[in-house]
Coordinates of C-alpha atoms and ligand atoms in Angstrom, one line a residue:
M1 CA 0.1 0.2 -0.4
K2 CA 1.2 3.4 -1.0
G3 CA 2.8 5.4 2.0
H4 CA 0.2 8.3 2.0
L5 CA -2.3 6.2 3.8
T6 CA -1.9 7.1 7.7
R7 CA -5.1 5.5 9.2
N8 CA -6.3 1.8 8.8
L9 CA -8.8 2.0 5.8
F10 CA -9.3 -1.6 5.8
P11 CA -10.1 -2.5 9.1
E12 CA -10.3 -6.5 9.9
P13 CA -14.1 -7.6 9.7
Q14 CA -15.6 -7.6 13.4
K15 CA -16.9 -10.7 14.8
T16 CA -20.7 -10.0 15.2
K17 CA -22.9 -12.5 17.3
G18 CA -26.4 -12.2 16.1
R19 CA -25.6 -11.1 12.2
V20 CA -26.8 -7.5 11.4
M21 CA -28.3 -7.0 8.1
S22 CA -25.7 -5.4 5.5
T23 CA -26.8 -1.9 5.1
I24 CA -25.8 -2.2 1.3
A25 CA -27.8 -5.5 1.0
A26 CA -30.8 -3.7 2.4
F27 CA -30.5 -0.7 0.5
Y28 CA -31.0 -2.6 -2.8
S29 CA -34.4 -4.2 -1.1
G30 CA -37.4 -3.0 -3.0
K31 CA -35.6 -1.4 -5.4
S32 CA -35.9 -1.5 -9.2
I33 CA -32.7 -1.8 -11.0
L34 CA -31.6 -1.6 -14.5
I35 CA -28.3 -3.3 -15.7
T36 CA -27.0 -3.0 -19.3
G37 CA -24.6 -5.8 -20.2
A38 CA -26.2 -8.1 -17.7
T39 CA -25.2 -11.2 -20.3
G40 CA -21.6 -10.3 -19.9
F41 CA -18.9 -11.3 -18.0
L42 CA -19.1 -8.8 -15.2
G43 CA -23.0 -8.4 -15.7
K44 CA -23.8 -11.9 -14.7
V45 CA -21.7 -11.8 -11.7
L46 CA -23.3 -8.5 -10.6
M47 CA -26.7 -9.6 -11.0
E48 CA -26.1 -12.7 -9.0
K49 CA -24.6 -11.2 -5.9
L50 CA -27.6 -8.5 -6.1
F51 CA -30.3 -11.3 -6.1
R52 CA -28.1 -13.4 -3.7
T53 CA -27.7 -10.5 -1.0
S54 CA -30.9 -8.6 -1.6
P55 CA -33.4 -11.1 -2.7
D56 CA -36.2 -8.9 -1.6
L57 CA -35.1 -6.4 -4.4
K58 CA -38.4 -5.5 -6.6
V59 CA -37.0 -5.9 -10.3
I60 CA -33.9 -6.3 -12.2
Y61 CA -34.3 -4.8 -15.8
I62 CA -31.8 -6.2 -18.3
L63 CA -31.2 -4.6 -21.9
V64 CA -30.7 -7.7 -23.8
R65 CA -30.5 -8.5 -27.9
P66 CA -31.4 -12.0 -29.1
K67 CA -27.7 -13.9 -29.9
A68 CA -26.8 -16.7 -31.5
G69 CA -30.4 -18.0 -32.7
Q70 CA -31.4 -17.6 -29.0
T71 CA -34.8 -15.4 -28.1
L72 CA -34.3 -12.9 -24.8
Q73 CA -36.1 -15.6 -22.6
Q74 CA -33.8 -18.2 -23.7
R75 CA -31.0 -16.0 -23.0
V76 CA -32.2 -15.5 -19.4
F77 CA -33.2 -19.3 -18.9
Q78 CA -29.6 -20.0 -19.6
I79 CA -28.2 -17.9 -17.4
L80 CA -30.6 -18.4 -14.3
N81 CA -30.0 -22.1 -14.9
S82 CA -26.2 -22.0 -15.0
K83 CA -23.8 -23.1 -12.2
L84 CA -23.2 -19.4 -11.3
F85 CA -26.8 -19.0 -10.1
E86 CA -27.3 -22.1 -8.2
K87 CA -27.2 -20.5 -5.0
V88 CA -29.5 -17.7 -5.9
K89 CA -32.4 -20.1 -6.6
D90 CA -32.1 -21.1 -3.1
V91 CA -31.9 -17.9 -1.6
C92 CA -34.6 -16.3 -4.1
P93 CA -36.9 -19.1 -5.6
N94 CA -38.7 -16.8 -7.5
V95 CA -35.7 -15.2 -9.2
H96 CA -37.5 -15.7 -12.4
E97 CA -40.2 -13.1 -11.7
K98 CA -37.9 -10.5 -10.6
I99 CA -36.0 -10.5 -13.5
R100 CA -37.3 -8.8 -16.7
A101 CA -35.7 -8.8 -20.0
I102 CA -36.1 -5.8 -22.3
Y103 CA -35.2 -6.0 -26.0
A104 CA -32.7 -3.2 -26.5
D105 CA -29.8 -3.3 -29.4
L106 CA -27.1 -0.8 -28.4
N107 CA -25.9 -1.0 -32.1
Q108 CA -29.2 1.1 -32.9
N109 CA -30.2 4.8 -32.4
D110 CA -32.8 5.1 -29.2
L111 CA -31.1 1.7 -28.3
A112 CA -34.2 0.2 -30.2
I113 CA -36.1 -0.1 -27.1
S114 CA -40.0 -0.2 -27.5
K115 CA -42.1 2.8 -26.2
E116 CA -44.0 0.6 -23.8
D117 CA -40.7 -0.6 -22.2
K118 CA -39.1 3.0 -22.2
Q119 CA -41.9 4.4 -20.4
E120 CA -41.5 1.6 -17.6
L121 CA -37.9 1.8 -17.6
L122 CA -38.4 5.9 -17.0
S123 CA -41.0 5.5 -14.4
C124 CA -39.5 2.4 -12.3
T125 CA -36.0 2.8 -12.3
D126 CA -34.1 3.6 -9.0
I127 CA -30.3 2.5 -9.8
V128 CA -28.6 1.9 -13.3
F129 CA -25.7 0.0 -13.6
H130 CA -24.1 0.4 -17.0
C131 CA -21.6 -2.4 -17.9
A132 CA -22.4 -3.0 -21.6
A133 CA -19.5 -2.4 -24.2
T134 CA -17.8 -3.7 -27.0
V135 CA -14.3 -5.0 -25.3
R136 CA -12.6 -5.9 -28.5
F137 CA -9.5 -4.2 -28.8
D138 CA -9.5 -4.2 -32.9
D139 CA -13.2 -3.1 -33.1
H140 CA -13.7 -0.7 -36.1
L141 CA -13.8 2.8 -34.7
R142 CA -17.3 3.3 -36.0
H143 CA -18.8 0.1 -34.0
A144 CA -16.6 1.3 -30.9
V145 CA -17.9 4.8 -30.7
Q146 CA -21.5 3.5 -31.2
L147 CA -21.2 1.0 -28.2
N148 CA -18.8 2.8 -25.9
V149 CA -20.0 6.5 -26.7
T150 CA -23.2 6.9 -28.5
A151 CA -25.1 4.4 -26.4
T152 CA -23.7 5.5 -23.1
Q153 CA -25.0 9.3 -24.2
Q154 CA -28.4 7.5 -25.1
L155 CA -28.5 5.9 -21.8
L156 CA -27.6 9.0 -19.9
L157 CA -30.3 10.7 -21.9
M158 CA -32.8 8.3 -20.6
A159 CA -31.4 8.3 -17.1
S160 CA -32.4 12.0 -17.1
Q161 CA -35.6 11.2 -17.7
M162 CA -36.2 8.9 -14.8
P163 CA -37.6 10.9 -11.8
K164 CA -37.1 8.1 -9.2
L165 CA -33.5 7.6 -10.2
E166 CA -30.9 7.6 -7.2
A167 CA -28.0 6.6 -8.7
F168 CA -26.1 5.9 -12.2
I169 CA -23.1 3.7 -12.0
H170 CA -20.9 3.6 -15.1
I171 CA -18.4 0.8 -15.6
S172 CA -15.5 1.9 -17.5
T173 CA -11.7 0.7 -17.6
A174 CA -8.6 1.6 -15.6
F175 CA -6.9 1.4 -19.4
S176 CA -9.0 4.6 -20.6
N177 CA -6.1 6.6 -19.9
C178 CA -3.4 3.7 -20.4
N179 CA -1.4 6.5 -22.3
L180 CA -0.3 8.1 -19.1
K181 CA 1.8 6.3 -16.4
H182 CA 0.2 7.6 -13.2
I183 CA -3.5 7.9 -13.2
D184 CA -5.6 9.7 -10.7
E185 CA -9.2 9.3 -10.0
V186 CA -10.3 11.9 -12.3
I187 CA -11.6 12.2 -16.0
Y188 CA -8.9 13.3 -18.5
P189 CA -9.9 15.1 -21.5
C190 CA -9.6 14.0 -25.1
P191 CA -8.4 16.2 -27.7
V192 CA -11.4 16.0 -29.7
E193 CA -14.7 16.4 -28.2
P194 CA -17.0 13.0 -28.0
K195 CA -19.8 15.0 -29.7
K196 CA -17.7 15.9 -32.8
I197 CA -16.4 12.4 -33.0
I198 CA -20.0 10.9 -33.0
D199 CA -21.2 13.3 -35.5
S200 CA -18.3 12.7 -37.8
M201 CA -19.1 8.7 -37.5
E202 CA -22.4 9.5 -39.2
W203 CA -20.8 10.8 -42.4
L204 CA -17.4 9.6 -42.9
D205 CA -17.2 6.4 -45.0
D206 CA -15.4 3.7 -43.4
A207 CA -12.1 3.8 -45.6
I208 CA -11.7 7.2 -44.2
I209 CA -12.5 6.3 -40.7
D210 CA -9.6 3.5 -41.0
E211 CA -7.3 6.1 -42.2
I212 CA -7.9 8.5 -39.4
T213 CA -8.1 6.0 -36.6
P214 CA -4.4 6.1 -35.5
K215 CA -4.3 9.6 -35.3
L216 CA -7.5 10.1 -33.2
I217 CA -6.4 7.1 -31.0
G218 CA -2.9 8.6 -30.4
D219 CA -0.7 7.1 -28.0
R220 CA -3.4 4.8 -27.0
P221 CA -3.1 1.0 -28.2
N222 CA -6.5 0.6 -29.5
T223 CA -10.2 1.9 -30.3
Y224 CA -11.3 0.1 -26.9
T225 CA -9.3 2.3 -24.6
Y226 CA -9.8 5.3 -26.8
T227 CA -13.9 5.2 -26.9
K228 CA -13.9 4.0 -23.1
A229 CA -12.1 7.4 -22.5
L230 CA -14.6 9.3 -24.8
G231 CA -17.6 7.4 -23.1
E232 CA -16.1 9.0 -19.5
M233 CA -16.0 12.5 -21.0
V234 CA -19.7 11.8 -22.1
V235 CA -20.5 10.8 -18.4
Q236 CA -18.8 13.7 -17.3
Q237 CA -20.9 16.2 -19.4
E238 CA -24.2 14.9 -18.0
S239 CA -23.1 15.0 -14.4
S240 CA -24.3 18.2 -13.5
N241 CA -28.0 16.6 -14.1
L242 CA -27.4 13.3 -12.6
N243 CA -26.0 11.5 -9.3
I244 CA -23.1 9.5 -11.4
A245 CA -20.3 7.5 -10.4
I246 CA -17.7 5.8 -12.6
V247 CA -15.8 2.2 -11.4
R248 CA -12.6 1.6 -13.5
P249 CA -11.7 -2.0 -13.0
S250 CA -8.1 -3.3 -14.3
I251 CA -8.1 -6.4 -15.9
V252 CA -10.8 -8.7 -14.9
G253 CA -10.3 -12.5 -14.1
A254 CA -12.5 -15.3 -12.8
T255 CA -14.1 -15.3 -9.2
W256 CA -11.9 -15.2 -6.4
Q257 CA -14.6 -16.0 -3.7
E258 CA -17.8 -15.8 -4.8
P259 CA -20.2 -17.3 -5.5
F260 CA -17.4 -19.8 -5.6
P261 CA -13.9 -19.6 -6.8
G262 CA -12.6 -19.8 -10.1
W263 CA -15.8 -19.3 -12.3
V264 CA -15.2 -17.7 -15.6
D265 CA -16.9 -17.9 -19.0
N266 CA -15.2 -16.1 -21.7
L267 CA -11.7 -15.9 -23.1
N268 CA -11.1 -12.1 -22.6
G269 CA -7.9 -11.1 -20.6
P270 CA -5.7 -13.8 -19.3
S271 CA -8.1 -16.7 -19.5
G272 CA -7.6 -17.5 -23.2
L273 CA -3.7 -17.4 -22.7
I274 CA -4.3 -19.6 -19.9
I275 CA -6.0 -22.2 -22.4
A276 CA -3.1 -21.5 -25.0
A277 CA -0.2 -21.9 -22.3
G278 CA -2.1 -24.8 -20.9
K279 CA -2.7 -26.7 -24.0
G280 CA 0.9 -26.5 -25.2
F281 CA 0.2 -24.0 -28.1
L282 CA 1.7 -20.7 -26.3
R283 CA 5.5 -21.3 -25.0
A284 CA 6.7 -17.9 -24.8
I285 CA 5.3 -14.4 -25.0
R286 CA 6.7 -10.5 -25.2
G287 CA 6.1 -9.4 -21.5
T288 CA 8.4 -8.1 -18.7
P289 CA 8.3 -10.3 -16.0
K290 CA 8.9 -7.2 -13.4
A291 CA 6.1 -5.4 -14.9
V292 CA 2.6 -5.6 -12.5
A293 CA -0.1 -8.0 -13.7
D294 CA -3.1 -6.0 -12.5
L295 CA -5.5 -8.4 -12.4
I296 CA -8.8 -7.8 -10.4
P297 CA -11.5 -10.8 -9.7
V298 CA -14.6 -10.3 -11.2
D299 CA -16.6 -10.8 -7.7
T300 CA -14.1 -7.7 -6.5
V301 CA -15.7 -5.6 -9.1
A302 CA -19.0 -6.8 -8.3
N303 CA -18.7 -5.8 -4.8
L304 CA -16.9 -2.3 -5.5
T305 CA -19.6 -1.5 -7.9
L306 CA -22.6 -2.2 -5.6
A307 CA -20.7 -0.6 -2.6
V308 CA -20.3 2.5 -5.0
G309 CA -24.4 2.5 -6.1
W310 CA -25.1 2.6 -2.4
Y311 CA -22.7 5.2 -1.6
T312 CA -23.3 7.5 -4.4
A313 CA -27.5 7.1 -4.0
V314 CA -27.1 7.8 -0.2
N315 CA -24.6 10.3 0.0
R316 CA -24.9 12.0 -3.2
P317 CA -21.0 13.4 -3.7
K318 CA -21.3 17.0 -4.9
S319 CA -18.9 15.5 -7.8
T320 CA -18.7 12.5 -10.2
L321 CA -16.4 10.1 -8.2
I322 CA -14.2 7.7 -10.0
Y323 CA -13.2 4.4 -8.1
H324 CA -10.1 2.4 -9.6
C325 CA -10.9 -1.2 -9.0
T326 CA -7.1 -2.3 -9.3
S327 CA -4.8 -4.8 -7.3
G328 CA -1.3 -3.4 -8.0
N329 CA -1.6 -0.5 -5.3
F330 CA -2.5 -2.9 -2.5
N331 CA -1.2 -6.4 -3.4
P332 CA 0.8 -6.4 -6.4
C333 CA 1.7 -9.5 -8.4
Y334 CA 4.2 -9.6 -11.6
W335 CA 3.8 -11.1 -14.8
G336 CA 7.2 -13.5 -14.3
K337 CA 5.5 -14.7 -11.1
M338 CA 2.0 -15.2 -12.4
G339 CA 3.6 -17.1 -15.3
F340 CA 5.4 -19.2 -12.9
Q341 CA 2.1 -20.0 -10.7
V342 CA 0.1 -20.7 -13.9
L343 CA 2.6 -23.4 -14.8
A344 CA 2.8 -24.9 -11.5
A345 CA -1.2 -25.4 -11.5
F346 CA -0.9 -26.9 -14.7
E347 CA 1.1 -29.6 -12.8
K348 CA -1.7 -30.4 -10.7
I349 CA -4.7 -29.6 -12.9
P350 CA -3.3 -30.3 -16.7
F351 CA -5.8 -29.9 -19.5
E352 CA -6.7 -32.6 -21.7
R353 CA -5.3 -33.5 -25.4
A354 CA -2.8 -30.9 -25.0
F355 CA -0.6 -30.2 -28.2
R356 CA 2.6 -29.7 -26.5
R357 CA 3.7 -30.3 -23.0
P358 CA 3.3 -26.5 -21.0
Y359 CA 6.1 -24.4 -20.7
A360 CA 6.2 -20.5 -20.8
D361 CA 8.4 -17.9 -20.7
F362 CA 8.2 -14.3 -20.8
T363 CA 11.0 -12.2 -22.9
T364 CA 11.6 -8.9 -23.3
N365 CA 13.7 -9.0 -26.3
T366 CA 11.9 -8.5 -29.8
I367 CA 14.7 -10.8 -31.4
T368 CA 14.2 -13.3 -28.9
T369 CA 10.5 -13.3 -29.3
Q370 CA 10.6 -13.5 -33.1
Y371 CA 12.9 -16.6 -32.5
W372 CA 10.5 -18.6 -30.3
N373 CA 7.8 -17.5 -32.4
A374 CA 9.6 -19.1 -35.2
V375 CA 10.9 -22.2 -33.2
S376 CA 8.4 -23.1 -30.8
H377 CA 5.3 -21.7 -32.4
R378 CA 5.3 -21.7 -36.0
A379 CA 7.7 -24.8 -36.8
P380 CA 5.8 -27.3 -34.5
A381 CA 2.2 -25.9 -36.3
I382 CA 4.1 -26.8 -39.8
I383 CA 5.3 -30.2 -38.8
Y384 CA 1.8 -31.1 -37.3
D385 CA 0.0 -29.7 -40.3
F386 CA 2.6 -31.8 -42.4
Y387 CA 1.8 -34.8 -40.4
L388 CA -2.3 -34.1 -40.7
R389 CA -1.6 -34.0 -44.5
L390 CA 0.5 -37.1 -44.5
T391 CA -2.5 -39.1 -42.7
G392 CA -5.1 -37.6 -45.2
R393 CA -6.8 -35.1 -42.6
K394 CA -7.2 -31.4 -43.1
P395 CA -4.2 -29.1 -42.1
R396 CA -5.5 -26.5 -39.6
M397 CA -2.8 -25.8 -36.8
T398 CA -0.8 -23.1 -38.8
K399 CA -4.1 -20.8 -39.3
L400 CA -4.8 -21.3 -35.4
M401 CA -1.1 -20.6 -34.6
N402 CA -1.4 -17.3 -36.8
R403 CA -4.6 -16.4 -34.9
L404 CA -3.4 -16.8 -31.4
L405 CA 0.2 -14.9 -32.3
R406 CA -2.2 -12.3 -33.3
T407 CA -4.1 -12.3 -30.3
V408 CA -1.2 -12.2 -28.2
S409 CA 0.5 -9.3 -30.2
M410 CA -2.7 -7.2 -29.3
L411 CA -2.4 -8.2 -25.4
E412 CA 1.4 -7.5 -25.2
Y413 CA 1.0 -3.6 -24.6
F414 CA -0.4 -4.5 -21.3
L415 CA 2.2 -7.2 -20.6
N416 CA 5.0 -4.7 -21.0
R417 CA 4.0 -1.8 -19.0
S418 CA 3.1 -1.1 -15.4
W419 CA 0.6 1.8 -14.2
E420 CA 0.1 3.5 -11.2
W421 CA -3.7 3.9 -10.1
S422 CA -4.3 6.3 -7.4
T423 CA -7.1 4.8 -5.1
Y424 CA -8.3 7.4 -2.6
N425 CA -12.0 7.1 -3.3
T426 CA -11.8 3.3 -3.3
E427 CA -10.1 3.5 0.2
M428 CA -12.5 6.2 1.5
L429 CA -15.5 3.9 0.5
M430 CA -13.7 1.1 2.3
S431 CA -13.6 3.0 5.3
E432 CA -17.3 4.2 5.1
L433 CA -18.5 0.6 5.1
S434 CA -19.7 -1.0 8.0
P435 CA -17.8 -4.4 9.3
E436 CA -20.6 -6.3 7.9
D437 CA -20.4 -4.6 4.6
Q438 CA -17.0 -5.0 4.3
R439 CA -17.6 -8.7 4.9
V440 CA -20.5 -9.1 2.5
F441 CA -19.1 -6.7 -0.1
N442 CA -15.6 -7.4 0.2
F443 CA -13.1 -5.7 -2.2
D444 CA -10.1 -5.7 0.0
V445 CA -7.5 -7.4 -2.5
R446 CA -4.9 -7.4 0.3
Q447 CA -6.7 -10.6 1.8
L448 CA -6.0 -12.3 -1.9
N449 CA -3.6 -15.1 -1.9
W450 CA -2.4 -14.9 -5.6
L451 CA -0.9 -18.6 -5.9
E452 CA -4.5 -20.0 -4.6
Y453 CA -6.2 -17.6 -6.8
I454 CA -4.2 -18.8 -9.9
E455 CA -4.9 -22.6 -9.0
N456 CA -8.4 -21.7 -8.9
Y457 CA -8.4 -19.8 -11.8
V458 CA -6.9 -22.5 -14.0
L459 CA -9.2 -25.1 -12.3
G460 CA -11.9 -22.7 -13.6
V461 CA -10.6 -22.5 -17.0
K462 CA -10.7 -26.3 -17.3
K463 CA -14.1 -26.9 -15.9
Y464 CA -16.4 -23.8 -17.1
L465 CA -14.4 -22.8 -20.4
L466 CA -12.8 -26.1 -21.5
K467 CA -15.8 -28.3 -20.0
E468 CA -13.3 -30.8 -18.9
D469 CA -13.7 -33.1 -15.9
M470 CA -11.5 -33.9 -13.3
A471 CA -11.8 -37.4 -13.7
G472 CA -9.9 -37.3 -16.7
V473 CA -6.6 -35.7 -14.8
P474 CA -4.8 -39.0 -14.8
K475 CA -5.3 -39.5 -18.5
A476 CA -4.2 -35.9 -19.2
K477 CA -0.9 -36.3 -17.1
Q478 CA -0.3 -39.7 -19.0
H479 CA -0.6 -37.9 -22.2
L480 CA 2.1 -35.3 -21.1
K481 CA 4.6 -37.8 -19.9
R482 CA 4.0 -39.5 -23.7
L483 CA 4.5 -35.8 -25.2
R484 CA 7.7 -35.8 -22.7
N485 CA 9.1 -38.8 -24.2
I486 CA 8.2 -37.9 -27.7
H487 CA 10.1 -34.5 -27.3
Y488 CA 13.1 -36.4 -25.8
L489 CA 13.0 -38.6 -28.9
F490 CA 12.7 -36.0 -31.3
N491 CA 15.5 -33.7 -29.8
T492 CA 17.9 -36.9 -29.8
A493 CA 17.1 -38.1 -33.1
L494 CA 17.7 -34.0 -34.2
F495 CA 20.9 -34.1 -32.4
L496 CA 22.0 -37.1 -34.0
I497 CA 21.2 -36.1 -37.6
A498 CA 22.7 -32.9 -37.0
W499 CA 25.9 -34.4 -35.6
R500 CA 26.2 -37.0 -38.2
L501 CA 26.0 -34.3 -40.9
L502 CA 28.6 -32.1 -39.2
I503 CA 31.1 -35.3 -38.7
A504 CA 30.9 -36.0 -42.4
R505 CA 32.0 -32.3 -43.2
S506 CA 34.4 -31.5 -40.6
Q507 CA 37.6 -32.9 -39.4
M508 CA 37.5 -30.9 -36.2
A509 CA 34.2 -32.6 -35.4
R510 CA 35.5 -35.9 -36.2
N511 CA 38.7 -35.6 -33.9
V512 CA 36.0 -34.2 -31.0
W513 CA 33.9 -37.3 -31.7
F514 CA 36.9 -39.6 -31.5
F515 CA 38.0 -38.0 -28.4
I516 CA 34.6 -38.2 -26.6
V517 CA 34.3 -42.0 -27.9
N518 CA 37.7 -42.9 -26.6
F519 CA 37.3 -41.1 -23.2
C520 CA 34.0 -42.9 -22.8
Y521 CA 35.6 -46.2 -23.1
K522 CA 38.3 -45.5 -21.2
F523 CA 36.0 -44.3 -18.4
L524 CA 33.9 -47.4 -18.8
S525 CA 36.8 -49.9 -18.6
Y526 CA 38.3 -48.1 -15.5
F527 CA 34.9 -48.3 -13.8
R528 CA 34.6 -52.1 -14.7
A529 CA 38.1 -52.8 -13.5
S530 CA 37.5 -51.1 -10.5
S531 CA 34.4 -53.1 -9.4
T532 CA 36.1 -56.3 -10.5
L533 CA 39.0 -55.6 -8.0
K534 CA 36.5 -54.7 -5.2
V535 CA 34.8 -58.1 -5.5
Ligands
LIG1 C1 3.9 -17.3 -21.8 C2 3.1 -17.3 -20.2 C3 1.7 -17.4 -20.5 C4 1.1 -17.9 -19.0 C5 -0.4 -17.4 -19.1 C6 -0.2 -16.4 -18.0 C7 -1.3 -15.6 -18.2 C8 -1.0 -14.0 -18.8 C9 -2.2 -13.4 -19.0 C10 -1.8 -12.3 -19.8 C11 -3.2 -11.6 -20.2 C12 -3.1 -10.2 -20.8 C13 -4.5 -9.4 -20.8 C14 -4.1 -8.1 -21.0 C15 -5.7 -7.4 -20.8 C16 -5.6 -6.2 -21.0 C17 -7.2 -5.7 -20.6 C18 -7.4 -4.3 -20.6 C19 -8.7 -4.3 -19.7 C20 -10.0 -4.1 -20.4 O1 -10.8 -3.3 -20.2 S1 -10.5 -5.0 -21.8 C21 -11.6 -6.1 -21.6 C22 -10.8 -7.4 -22.0 N1 -10.8 -7.6 -23.4 C23 -10.1 -8.4 -24.1 O2 -9.5 -9.0 -23.5 C24 -10.4 -8.4 -25.6 C25 -9.7 -9.2 -26.2 N2 -10.1 -9.8 -27.4 C26 -10.0 -9.3 -28.5 O3 -9.7 -8.1 -28.9 C27 -10.3 -10.2 -29.8 O4 -10.8 -11.3 -29.7 C28 -8.9 -10.5 -30.7 C29 -7.8 -10.6 -29.6 C30 -8.6 -8.9 -31.3 C31 -9.2 -11.4 -31.7 O5 -10.0 -11.2 -32.7 P1 -10.3 -11.8 -33.7 O6 -9.3 -12.3 -34.6 O7 -11.4 -11.4 -34.7 O8 -10.9 -13.2 -33.3 P2 -11.9 -13.6 -32.5 O9 -12.3 -12.5 -31.5 O10 -13.3 -14.2 -33.1 O11 -11.1 -15.0 -31.7 C32 -10.6 -15.8 -32.6 C33 -9.6 -16.7 -31.7 O12 -9.0 -16.5 -30.6 C34 -9.9 -16.7 -29.6 N3 -9.8 -15.8 -28.5 C35 -10.4 -14.6 -28.5 N4 -9.6 -13.9 -27.5 C36 -8.8 -14.4 -27.0 C37 -7.9 -14.3 -25.8 N5 -7.9 -13.1 -25.2 N6 -6.9 -15.2 -25.8 C38 -6.7 -16.3 -26.3 N7 -7.5 -16.4 -27.4 C39 -8.6 -15.5 -27.8 C40 -11.3 -16.9 -30.0 O13 -12.0 -18.1 -29.0 C41 -11.2 -17.4 -31.5 O14 -10.9 -19.0 -31.2 P3 -11.5 -20.0 -32.2 O15 -11.1 -21.2 -31.8 O16 -13.1 -19.8 -32.0 O17 -11.0 -19.7 -33.8
NDP2 N1 -13.0 -7.9 -19.1 C1 -12.3 -7.1 -18.7 O1 -11.0 -7.3 -18.5 C2 -12.5 -5.6 -18.4 C3 -13.8 -4.8 -18.6 N2 -14.4 -3.8 -18.3 C4 -15.6 -3.2 -18.5 O2 -16.5 -3.8 -17.9 C5 -17.8 -3.9 -18.5 C6 -18.1 -5.4 -18.8 O3 -16.9 -6.1 -19.5 P1 -17.4 -7.3 -19.7 O4 -18.4 -8.3 -19.0 O5 -15.9 -8.0 -19.4 O6 -17.7 -7.8 -21.3 P2 -18.5 -8.6 -22.1 O7 -17.9 -8.7 -23.2 O8 -18.3 -9.8 -21.3 O9 -19.9 -8.5 -22.2 C7 -20.5 -6.9 -22.9 C8 -21.7 -6.8 -22.8 O10 -22.1 -5.8 -23.5 C9 -23.5 -6.3 -24.2 N3 -23.5 -5.7 -25.4 C10 -22.4 -5.8 -26.6 N4 -23.1 -5.2 -27.5 C11 -24.1 -4.8 -27.4 C12 -25.2 -4.5 -28.2 N5 -25.2 -3.9 -29.3 N6 -26.7 -4.4 -27.7 C13 -26.8 -4.8 -26.6 N7 -26.0 -5.2 -25.6 C14 -24.6 -5.3 -25.9 C15 -23.0 -8.0 -24.3 O11 -24.4 -8.2 -24.9 P3 -24.2 -9.7 -25.5 O12 -24.1 -10.8 -24.6 O13 -25.5 -9.9 -26.3 O14 -23.2 -9.6 -26.7 C16 -22.5 -8.2 -23.0 O15 -23.8 -8.2 -22.1 C17 -17.5 -3.2 -19.9 O16 -17.6 -1.7 -19.6 C18 -15.9 -3.2 -20.1 O17 -15.5 -2.2 -20.7 C19 -13.2 -2.9 -17.6 C20 -12.1 -3.5 -17.6 C21 -11.6 -4.8 -17.8

């Protein structure tokens, strides 16, 4: 923790005899809450926690679009029947009656919400949590602006017409200002006004947008971080009319504690790379081992967000408060160490049908990275594809490897830098919480044990993303042993071939070879003679 803290802002949770109800949980009872992005990674965890801790809430409105052939109702049904919601069904058996899916598409003007639905939202909503966004790094600027800026503006416009609204909580990212090294809990202006960007997206064609995108994003690495920064500016412009707060999480990872450790349901952030490393595809990555790996568990983000909702509604701060939801300031872990911990977890929890044995290294050098990409990534893929062709199958590994390397190159920016996020507001909020609230809505990441967290993360990836059963672990270990033997055999064969070629061409190599053979022969003869003498 930074030296500026003089008082204990994270007091130990006090032991209470009869359990006092959490003030935050009580606050959400009877409330009508609107969540955008509720079908996403964070949105689901936020909704689950709300239902579990405040089963008496009135209703949660969720803005949903049909997707992958599923209707709104089918999507809700799938979420409520997932493992994540198992505990909720015990605490809140009528959960399906308290969730109201509203058709909306943030890609459309007016968010495509029907008149009737809009009327209901306007008259009933008490709190808004705006989580929806496009989190793709390479999204076309037009789409990223539509989702992360224009839709936010539209939602704020709706919020300003909600007479009962107590608080609007906007989820941004700690990386919205990743062009800075030290980031305060303030909104930094972007060189071009969001309104101008929104307007220009209406008449510029895609080719021109492509051309100006690098100039607009400037020293930010992608359209995601740029449009999230613009989104914050839009929020600020509306802050005089509304009671708003912004939460900025860093890299959101699997659950730490709630509703159970290790839950994860998409490939974003570290999860995809954990799969790639565990399956033996990814063996080296350009990353700085000493750079801070600012991961934050998704349940910690949900807890902080709910605490922010309560605090903002009850205290109505005069200005928009921004809360950094990061770990580096309180309990730093580093990429090098995290890499080791991930590898150690693979020993206990191997993934099935690995391509190669998991081995992973962070390298800072571009040339070394290129070497590893050629030798450890592309060459095995080409050899494997050759083998697939020989056996009459369709080659696919080179294509897969190219996509993986492209993904990795997009994440590299975040693996080679460290940022300092000030956390005054987050610390202030913690000090405002009762001991019971600190327990129920825990966001004190100083208590997080990284080794344990990473092990649960790897287990979660195996169970919930790869859908692999723990019963298959012995077989997976056996498979890894086989891969090790193949690896040794392959290396030995390669060495012998190289040596044979060298001997054929060089007198010096021949001399060395005879010297070694002679030396080994003499050593063995001496050894045999001395053991015969002892007998
Ligand atoms: C060597 C040691 C390794 C040991 C492991 C140690 C762990 C290290 C973890 C490092 C993590 C670093 C993460 C930094 C993240 C910074 C986050 C900034 C914070 C935010 O606010 S952003 C929110 C997070 N957003 C993202 O993470 C989005 C990233 N993804 C994308 O932008 C796109 O998916 C991408 C990468 C541009 C690829 O696009 P595209 O080529 O169009 O392909 P698809 O999206 O359709 O996916 C193709 C293929 O790749 C799989 N996939 C997708 N994402 C990932 C991923 N993050 N990692 C690995 N694989 C990924 C996807 O499933 C597809 O597979 P198929 O089999 O279906 O083809
Ligand atoms: N994951 C991370 O590492 C981090 C995330 N954040 C922020 O947290 C928030 C939540 O992110 P996360 O849960 O990880 O993201 P996800 O990609 O998992 O979820 C995004 C959500 O937005 C919804 N959405 C996207 N496009 C539309 C659309 N056109 N109409 C309606 N809904 C749409 C998605 O709906 P659908 O299911 O239909 O696609 C989904 O519910 C975002 O604001 C993000 O910027 C901040 C820091 C890090």
